[in-house]
Amino acid sequence: MKIDSITKLDKWRKEILTKQKTIKTKVLICLGPGCLAGGSDLILKEFQTLLKKKKIKDISVESVKKTGCHGFCARGPLVIIEPLGIFYSKVKKMHVKDIIEKTLQKGEIIEKLLYKDPNTEKIYKEWRKIPFYARQQKIALRNVGQIDPDEITDYIANGGYAALAKILKSMKPDDVIEQVSKSGLRGRGGAGFSTGRKWATCAKAEENPHYVLCNGDEGDPGAFMDRCIMEGDPHTVLEGMIICAYAVGSQEGYIYVREEYPLAVVNLQKAIDDARKYGLLGDNILGTDLCFDLKISKGGGAFVCGESSALMRSVAGEIGEPRAKYVRSVLKGLHDKPTVLNNVETFANIPVIIEKGADWFSAIGTKKSTGTKAFSLAGKIKNTGLIEVPMGIKLKEIIYDIGGGINDNREFKAVQTGGPSGGCLPADKLDLEVDFDTLADNGSMMGSGGMVVMDDRTCMVDVSRYFLNFLVEESCGKCVPCREGLFQLHKLNEKICEGKGTEDDLKLMENLSETIISGSLCGLGQSGPNPFLSTIMYFRDEYEAHVNKQECPGGVCKNLITYRINDDCNGCMACLSVCAAGAIKGKKKEQHIIDEVKCDRCGACFAVCNINAIDII
Amino acid sequence: MIIDSNKIQKVIDDSPQDKKQLIMILQNIQQEFHYLPKESIGLVSEYLGMPQSTVYSAATFYKSFSLVPRGENIIKVCKGTACHIKGADLIIDQLDAGIGIKPGQTTKDMKYTIEVVNCVGACAMAPVMIVNDKYFGEVKCNRATKLAKTG
Ligand SMILES: Cc1cc2nc3c(=O)[nH]c(=O)nc-3n(C[C@H](O)[C@H](O)[C@H](O)COP(=O)(O)O)c2cc1C
Ligand code: SF4
Ligand code: SF4
Ligand code: SF4
Ligand code: FES
Ligand code: FES
């Protein structure tokens, strides 16, 4: 069936809604990356098998829906029963029968599967009330975790493609650009450039054709927002891109997806095929003159390919080396033609901005950073997961109110934002408001939205070493300051981790950083020293402890620590069986000891001892 | 391992003869053989009419390509930021002890290959390990070898 007019789309939407009304109860099973790692695919199968056999009033196999990431990954696998919003967490396959027989059949709640807030001991029945969710506001993620990403009808039932219909019916390309500009939307991929301005420049460019590209490379290690959008709500990316194509006059677009995200590729491809089938993509979209088609381009696992000019080369089948940007890529982009490149989340915001209007959007967030931002919360924080919050929210609200605080109630040390180009913010910056400019003014950056929380057992010198190592591997090697400079910076950092560094090395590192920043061609090199610079700015005492006292306060750097078993040891032998160096001796139920000479400080014993009987000194 | 050049040629012939598709062609070959057999560099260069050096440089630039054969079972350990601070190195050490290879290596019997990857987007469940495309979250180091062997 081709939907070749806006009237037909409206009619189709009504039909879908009428049909969906007959399904009274919906069981949502999260198949996002976190829950999948916990085996939620097996839970889905179990529901389908059991429901096929059973006859329950108002409930059928159709009531069961797979969704993308619902957000609260730490409690996964999640099963949510709508419309009541019953939130079952840490569900296992064996619970499925109970859920069907008790909750679906009799309306009973299974208490042990509900979420209990470890901080307040309060038990929550409905997900919307849980503090983790209550503080959030979802725009880009509005459908993620709520709909089946494979069903275009689910997207349409939730208002999908209405924004596209609206522009085709009542807006000129310039009106669209004006709305996007007025909304204040800034690119969510890192740099925060005005989306409206970018579109306007491309629209005006005289050369043809114009291209629309979506950056789904998400190379920042520790970030998974874009993955969750592409997997959980692929049509919103498509709709955002089609609207952009209309605004800038493009007929051809590409979504660049990193190859580590195979499910994102599958779900996007299904969305593209469906959209094409129904006439929402391809020639004469919704029966109008708009023609635009999309292809997926798979990345090859190179971080630098997230950079705009490198990405465009990679899409063109070349090696993803950045080029000097004397001419901006919006004018000379893919195949040297005018090109709009936006991030996945940027595009996901577009349909909502068009539908609800620029004023509605710009009223959210702060004056210069409007709207919301999606973050992935990870690291040593209780409530790891995917969140979306209004810009301007305080860091501590994210970490404590939403994130629930630090694991094992340990002490907060730092939060890393912005990935390898960003930095680490210490405890006294927890009052900062999260927006593009505040984070940049404080030595970090918004980046794409990865937030990795670190506790007192993280070594900041090691964190810097980690990122430098990452960047040395990922530098494309085109310019010397980046290729050689980062290499030497990493070597010096390593020397400090080994306890062999000096004060002079620290100075040299700071000097070298300046050279790398000023002499590198692309953002990778220009921001490469940031993880080092931000950690030495806020955690100089840790560097000095390594250099002057040969101590690692975080207890991480192998050369500077010793593991020792204390009197609490109950002789469970767990450490002994995991020690590959054969450095642990002891009998069952007797205190064990570590041979410090044989021990190579791998830390495995420490990780497996359940009663904290091993000290790091 | 001996790979029949005709088989490689067939994969190549099924791909569009377009220089822009270089990376896609290499991806198709890798999909079929799990690595890029030596012969494929020459065959692709002939097919697309570009120097071998260009094909070779693309094959070495992108991390997802392997120029050496990989084992039957691919074990990936995530070393993204979240996994790093939650103990990814412990997993790597335990796999080294349990299977006897380091990241980037393959066992002599071609059964296992261990690879390190940068973030697979399941950071909330860090540390993460992937055995033949199946994800495992919150991996305890003392279970790593068993997971790797039994999946
Ligand atoms: C080394 C490097 C890596 C980048 N990686 C990404 C990425 O993975 N995803 C992304 O959206 N932007 C990334 N960017 C930013 C892009 O170059 C570009 O600014 C962005 O995609 C534009 O979209 P936006 O305006 O919607 O943010 C990266 C930049 C650099 C310098
Ligand atoms: S700064 Fe680094 S990554 Fe960027 S072009 Fe130069 S060498 Fe390549
Ligand atoms: S794991 Fe802990 S309690 Fe068990 S033997 Fe080792 S040190 Fe003792
Ligand atoms: S740190 Fe590693 S090598 Fe040392 S005793 Fe513990 S398990 Fe053995
Ligand atoms: S993956 Fe299920 S909640 Fe995130
Ligand atoms: S850091 Fe390991 S999955 Fe993201």
PDB file of C-alpha atoms in Angstrom, chain A residues 119-266:
ATOM      1  CA  ASN A 119      18.647   4.705  49.274  1.00  0.00           C
ATOM      2  CA  THR A 120      15.124   5.071  50.677  1.00  0.00           C
ATOM      3  CA  GLU A 121      13.934   1.448  50.735  1.00  0.00           C
ATOM      4  CA  LYS A 122      10.780   2.645  49.023  1.00  0.00           C
ATOM      5  CA  ILE A 123       9.145   0.190  46.649  1.00  0.00           C
ATOM      6  CA  TYR A 124       7.740   1.462  43.366  1.00  0.00           C
ATOM      7  CA  LYS A 125       5.011  -0.133  41.339  1.00  0.00           C
ATOM      8  CA  GLU A 126       4.937   2.287  38.429  1.00  0.00           C
ATOM      9  CA  TRP A 127       8.022   3.216  36.452  1.00  0.00           C
ATOM     10  CA  ARG A 128       7.090   6.855  35.927  1.00  0.00           C
ATOM     11  CA  LYS A 129       7.252   7.479  39.685  1.00  0.00           C
ATOM     12  CA  ILE A 130      10.744   6.029  40.173  1.00  0.00           C
ATOM     13  CA  PRO A 131      13.196   8.893  40.855  1.00  0.00           C
ATOM     14  CA  PHE A 132      15.382   7.676  38.000  1.00  0.00           C
ATOM     15  CA  TYR A 133      12.564   8.431  35.536  1.00  0.00           C
ATOM     16  CA  ALA A 134      10.678  11.177  37.356  1.00  0.00           C
ATOM     17  CA  ARG A 135      13.354  13.816  36.769  1.00  0.00           C
ATOM     18  CA  GLN A 136      13.693  13.198  33.061  1.00  0.00           C
ATOM     19  CA  GLN A 137      12.116  14.823  30.052  1.00  0.00           C
ATOM     20  CA  LYS A 138      12.161  12.861  26.823  1.00  0.00           C
ATOM     21  CA  ILE A 139      12.144  14.445  23.398  1.00  0.00           C
ATOM     22  CA  ALA A 140      14.765  12.690  21.296  1.00  0.00           C
ATOM     23  CA  LEU A 141      14.142   9.479  23.207  1.00  0.00           C
ATOM     24  CA  ARG A 142      10.354   9.886  23.295  1.00  0.00           C
ATOM     25  CA  ASN A 143       9.656   6.561  21.595  1.00  0.00           C
ATOM     26  CA  VAL A 144      12.734   4.592  22.588  1.00  0.00           C
ATOM     27  CA  GLY A 145      11.628   1.825  24.926  1.00  0.00           C
ATOM     28  CA  GLN A 146       7.956   2.515  24.182  1.00  0.00           C
ATOM     29  CA  ILE A 147       7.500   1.121  20.684  1.00  0.00           C
ATOM     30  CA  ASP A 148       8.549  -1.853  18.623  1.00  0.00           C
ATOM     31  CA  PRO A 149      11.271  -0.437  16.369  1.00  0.00           C
ATOM     32  CA  ASP A 150      10.396  -2.910  13.620  1.00  0.00           C
ATOM     33  CA  GLU A 151       6.810  -1.700  13.328  1.00  0.00           C
ATOM     34  CA  ILE A 152       6.326   1.454  11.320  1.00  0.00           C
ATOM     35  CA  THR A 153       2.717   1.381  12.565  1.00  0.00           C
ATOM     36  CA  ASP A 154       3.905   1.847  16.150  1.00  0.00           C
ATOM     37  CA  TYR A 155       5.815   4.945  15.128  1.00  0.00           C
ATOM     38  CA  ILE A 156       2.852   6.311  13.237  1.00  0.00           C
ATOM     39  CA  ALA A 157       0.483   5.602  16.112  1.00  0.00           C
ATOM     40  CA  ASN A 158       2.727   7.778  18.291  1.00  0.00           C
ATOM     41  CA  GLY A 159       2.486  10.691  15.873  1.00  0.00           C
ATOM     42  CA  GLY A 160       5.264   9.627  13.530  1.00  0.00           C
ATOM     43  CA  TYR A 161       5.604  11.318  10.137  1.00  0.00           C
ATOM     44  CA  ALA A 162       3.082  13.954  11.204  1.00  0.00           C
ATOM     45  CA  ALA A 163       5.854  16.553  11.197  1.00  0.00           C
ATOM     46  CA  LEU A 164       6.742  15.525   7.661  1.00  0.00           C
ATOM     47  CA  ALA A 165       3.103  15.866   6.644  1.00  0.00           C
ATOM     48  CA  LYS A 166       2.970  19.261   8.307  1.00  0.00           C
ATOM     49  CA  ILE A 167       5.897  20.728   6.378  1.00  0.00           C
ATOM     50  CA  LEU A 168       4.702  19.306   3.094  1.00  0.00           C
ATOM     51  CA  LYS A 169       1.259  20.742   3.641  1.00  0.00           C
ATOM     52  CA  SER A 170       1.985  24.127   5.090  1.00  0.00           C
ATOM     53  CA  MET A 171       5.655  25.084   5.217  1.00  0.00           C
ATOM     54  CA  LYS A 172       8.178  26.251   2.668  1.00  0.00           C
ATOM     55  CA  PRO A 173      11.784  25.026   2.977  1.00  0.00           C
ATOM     56  CA  ASP A 174      12.745  28.434   4.365  1.00  0.00           C
ATOM     57  CA  ASP A 175      10.021  28.204   7.019  1.00  0.00           C
ATOM     58  CA  VAL A 176      11.454  24.890   8.164  1.00  0.00           C
ATOM     59  CA  ILE A 177      14.936  26.352   8.445  1.00  0.00           C
ATOM     60  CA  GLU A 178      13.559  29.328  10.312  1.00  0.00           C
ATOM     61  CA  GLN A 179      11.815  27.109  12.849  1.00  0.00           C
ATOM     62  CA  VAL A 180      14.936  25.013  13.391  1.00  0.00           C
ATOM     63  CA  SER A 181      17.058  28.166  13.770  1.00  0.00           C
ATOM     64  CA  LYS A 182      14.579  29.763  16.131  1.00  0.00           C
ATOM     65  CA  SER A 183      14.420  26.653  18.273  1.00  0.00           C
ATOM     66  CA  GLY A 184      18.069  27.225  19.118  1.00  0.00           C
ATOM     67  CA  LEU A 185      18.853  23.551  18.494  1.00  0.00           C
ATOM     68  CA  ARG A 186      22.592  22.932  18.626  1.00  0.00           C
ATOM     69  CA  GLY A 187      24.233  19.805  17.223  1.00  0.00           C
ATOM     70  CA  ARG A 188      24.237  16.929  19.697  1.00  0.00           C
ATOM     71  CA  GLY A 189      27.357  15.288  18.243  1.00  0.00           C
ATOM     72  CA  GLY A 190      29.806  17.296  20.271  1.00  0.00           C
ATOM     73  CA  ALA A 191      30.674  20.719  19.002  1.00  0.00           C
ATOM     74  CA  GLY A 192      27.229  22.227  19.500  1.00  0.00           C
ATOM     75  CA  PHE A 193      27.038  24.151  16.236  1.00  0.00           C
ATOM     76  CA  SER A 194      23.680  25.753  15.415  1.00  0.00           C
ATOM     77  CA  THR A 195      21.702  23.281  13.340  1.00  0.00           C
ATOM     78  CA  GLY A 196      19.558  25.958  11.718  1.00  0.00           C
ATOM     79  CA  ARG A 197      22.600  27.908  10.585  1.00  0.00           C
ATOM     80  CA  LYS A 198      24.156  24.792   9.078  1.00  0.00           C
ATOM     81  CA  TRP A 199      20.975  24.005   7.161  1.00  0.00           C
ATOM     82  CA  ALA A 200      20.647  27.585   5.939  1.00  0.00           C
ATOM     83  CA  THR A 201      24.199  27.595   4.569  1.00  0.00           C
ATOM     84  CA  CYS A 202      23.653  24.347   2.716  1.00  0.00           C
ATOM     85  CA  ALA A 203      20.275  25.421   1.358  1.00  0.00           C
ATOM     86  CA  LYS A 204      21.816  28.560  -0.106  1.00  0.00           C
ATOM     87  CA  ALA A 205      24.823  26.810  -1.642  1.00  0.00           C
ATOM     88  CA  GLU A 206      24.656  27.056  -5.403  1.00  0.00           C
ATOM     89  CA  GLU A 207      26.456  23.884  -6.337  1.00  0.00           C
ATOM     90  CA  ASN A 208      24.369  20.742  -6.766  1.00  0.00           C
ATOM     91  CA  PRO A 209      23.492  18.118  -5.646  1.00  0.00           C
ATOM     92  CA  HIS A 210      23.101  18.607  -1.897  1.00  0.00           C
ATOM     93  CA  TYR A 211      23.564  15.694   0.476  1.00  0.00           C
ATOM     94  CA  VAL A 212      22.166  14.919   3.917  1.00  0.00           C
ATOM     95  CA  LEU A 213      24.288  12.735   6.181  1.00  0.00           C
ATOM     96  CA  CYS A 214      23.628  11.326   9.611  1.00  0.00           C
ATOM     97  CA  ASN A 215      26.533  10.680  11.946  1.00  0.00           C
ATOM     98  CA  GLY A 216      25.892   7.402  13.727  1.00  0.00           C
ATOM     99  CA  ASP A 217      29.546   6.652  14.351  1.00  0.00           C
ATOM    100  CA  GLU A 218      29.326   7.133  18.126  1.00  0.00           C
ATOM    101  CA  GLY A 219      33.016   6.515  18.632  1.00  0.00           C
ATOM    102  CA  ASP A 220      33.144   7.950  22.142  1.00  0.00           C
ATOM    103  CA  PRO A 221      33.886   4.921  24.332  1.00  0.00           C
ATOM    104  CA  GLY A 222      31.357   4.962  27.143  1.00  0.00           C
ATOM    105  CA  ALA A 223      28.462   6.412  25.167  1.00  0.00           C
ATOM    106  CA  PHE A 224      25.455   4.576  23.784  1.00  0.00           C
ATOM    107  CA  MET A 225      22.677   7.129  23.252  1.00  0.00           C
ATOM    108  CA  ASP A 226      22.864   7.119  19.477  1.00  0.00           C
ATOM    109  CA  ARG A 227      22.903   3.359  19.389  1.00  0.00           C
ATOM    110  CA  CYS A 228      19.721   3.262  21.452  1.00  0.00           C
ATOM    111  CA  ILE A 229      17.984   5.761  19.174  1.00  0.00           C
ATOM    112  CA  MET A 230      18.999   3.977  15.965  1.00  0.00           C
ATOM    113  CA  GLU A 231      17.973   0.614  17.402  1.00  0.00           C
ATOM    114  CA  GLY A 232      14.948   1.713  19.364  1.00  0.00           C
ATOM    115  CA  ASP A 233      13.331   4.349  17.140  1.00  0.00           C
ATOM    116  CA  PRO A 234      14.914   4.285  13.681  1.00  0.00           C
ATOM    117  CA  HIS A 235      12.021   6.086  11.974  1.00  0.00           C
ATOM    118  CA  THR A 236      12.619   9.268  13.931  1.00  0.00           C
ATOM    119  CA  VAL A 237      16.106   9.472  12.417  1.00  0.00           C
ATOM    120  CA  LEU A 238      14.600   8.961   8.970  1.00  0.00           C
ATOM    121  CA  GLU A 239      11.898  11.558   9.517  1.00  0.00           C
ATOM    122  CA  GLY A 240      14.444  14.108  10.776  1.00  0.00           C
ATOM    123  CA  MET A 241      16.585  13.501   7.700  1.00  0.00           C
ATOM    124  CA  ILE A 242      13.682  13.721   5.263  1.00  0.00           C
ATOM    125  CA  ILE A 243      12.640  17.032   6.797  1.00  0.00           C
ATOM    126  CA  CYS A 244      16.233  18.243   6.441  1.00  0.00           C
ATOM    127  CA  ALA A 245      16.305  17.088   2.814  1.00  0.00           C
ATOM    128  CA  TYR A 246      13.172  19.128   2.115  1.00  0.00           C
ATOM    129  CA  ALA A 247      14.672  22.161   3.816  1.00  0.00           C
ATOM    130  CA  VAL A 248      18.043  22.092   2.068  1.00  0.00           C
ATOM    131  CA  GLY A 249      16.927  20.657  -1.267  1.00  0.00           C
ATOM    132  CA  SER A 250      18.569  17.240  -1.206  1.00  0.00           C
ATOM    133  CA  GLN A 251      17.629  14.005  -2.921  1.00  0.00           C
ATOM    134  CA  GLU A 252      20.210  11.663  -1.499  1.00  0.00           C
ATOM    135  CA  GLY A 253      21.363  10.853   1.996  1.00  0.00           C
ATOM    136  CA  TYR A 254      23.453   8.402   3.988  1.00  0.00           C
ATOM    137  CA  ILE A 255      23.413   7.165   7.549  1.00  0.00           C
ATOM    138  CA  TYR A 256      26.918   6.300   8.698  1.00  0.00           C
ATOM    139  CA  VAL A 257      26.756   3.572  11.336  1.00  0.00           C
ATOM    140  CA  ARG A 258      29.716   2.072  13.122  1.00  0.00           C
ATOM    141  CA  GLU A 259      30.178  -1.596  12.487  1.00  0.00           C
ATOM    142  CA  GLU A 260      30.089  -2.470  16.186  1.00  0.00           C
ATOM    143  CA  TYR A 261      26.343  -1.769  16.050  1.00  0.00           C
ATOM    144  CA  PRO A 262      24.989  -4.568  13.843  1.00  0.00           C
ATOM    145  CA  LEU A 263      21.471  -4.363  15.292  1.00  0.00           C
ATOM    146  CA  ALA A 264      21.305  -0.644  14.536  1.00  0.00           C
ATOM    147  CA  VAL A 265      22.092  -1.453  10.901  1.00  0.00           C
ATOM    148  CA  VAL A 266      19.387  -4.118  10.761  1.00  0.00           C
TER     149      VAL A 266
END
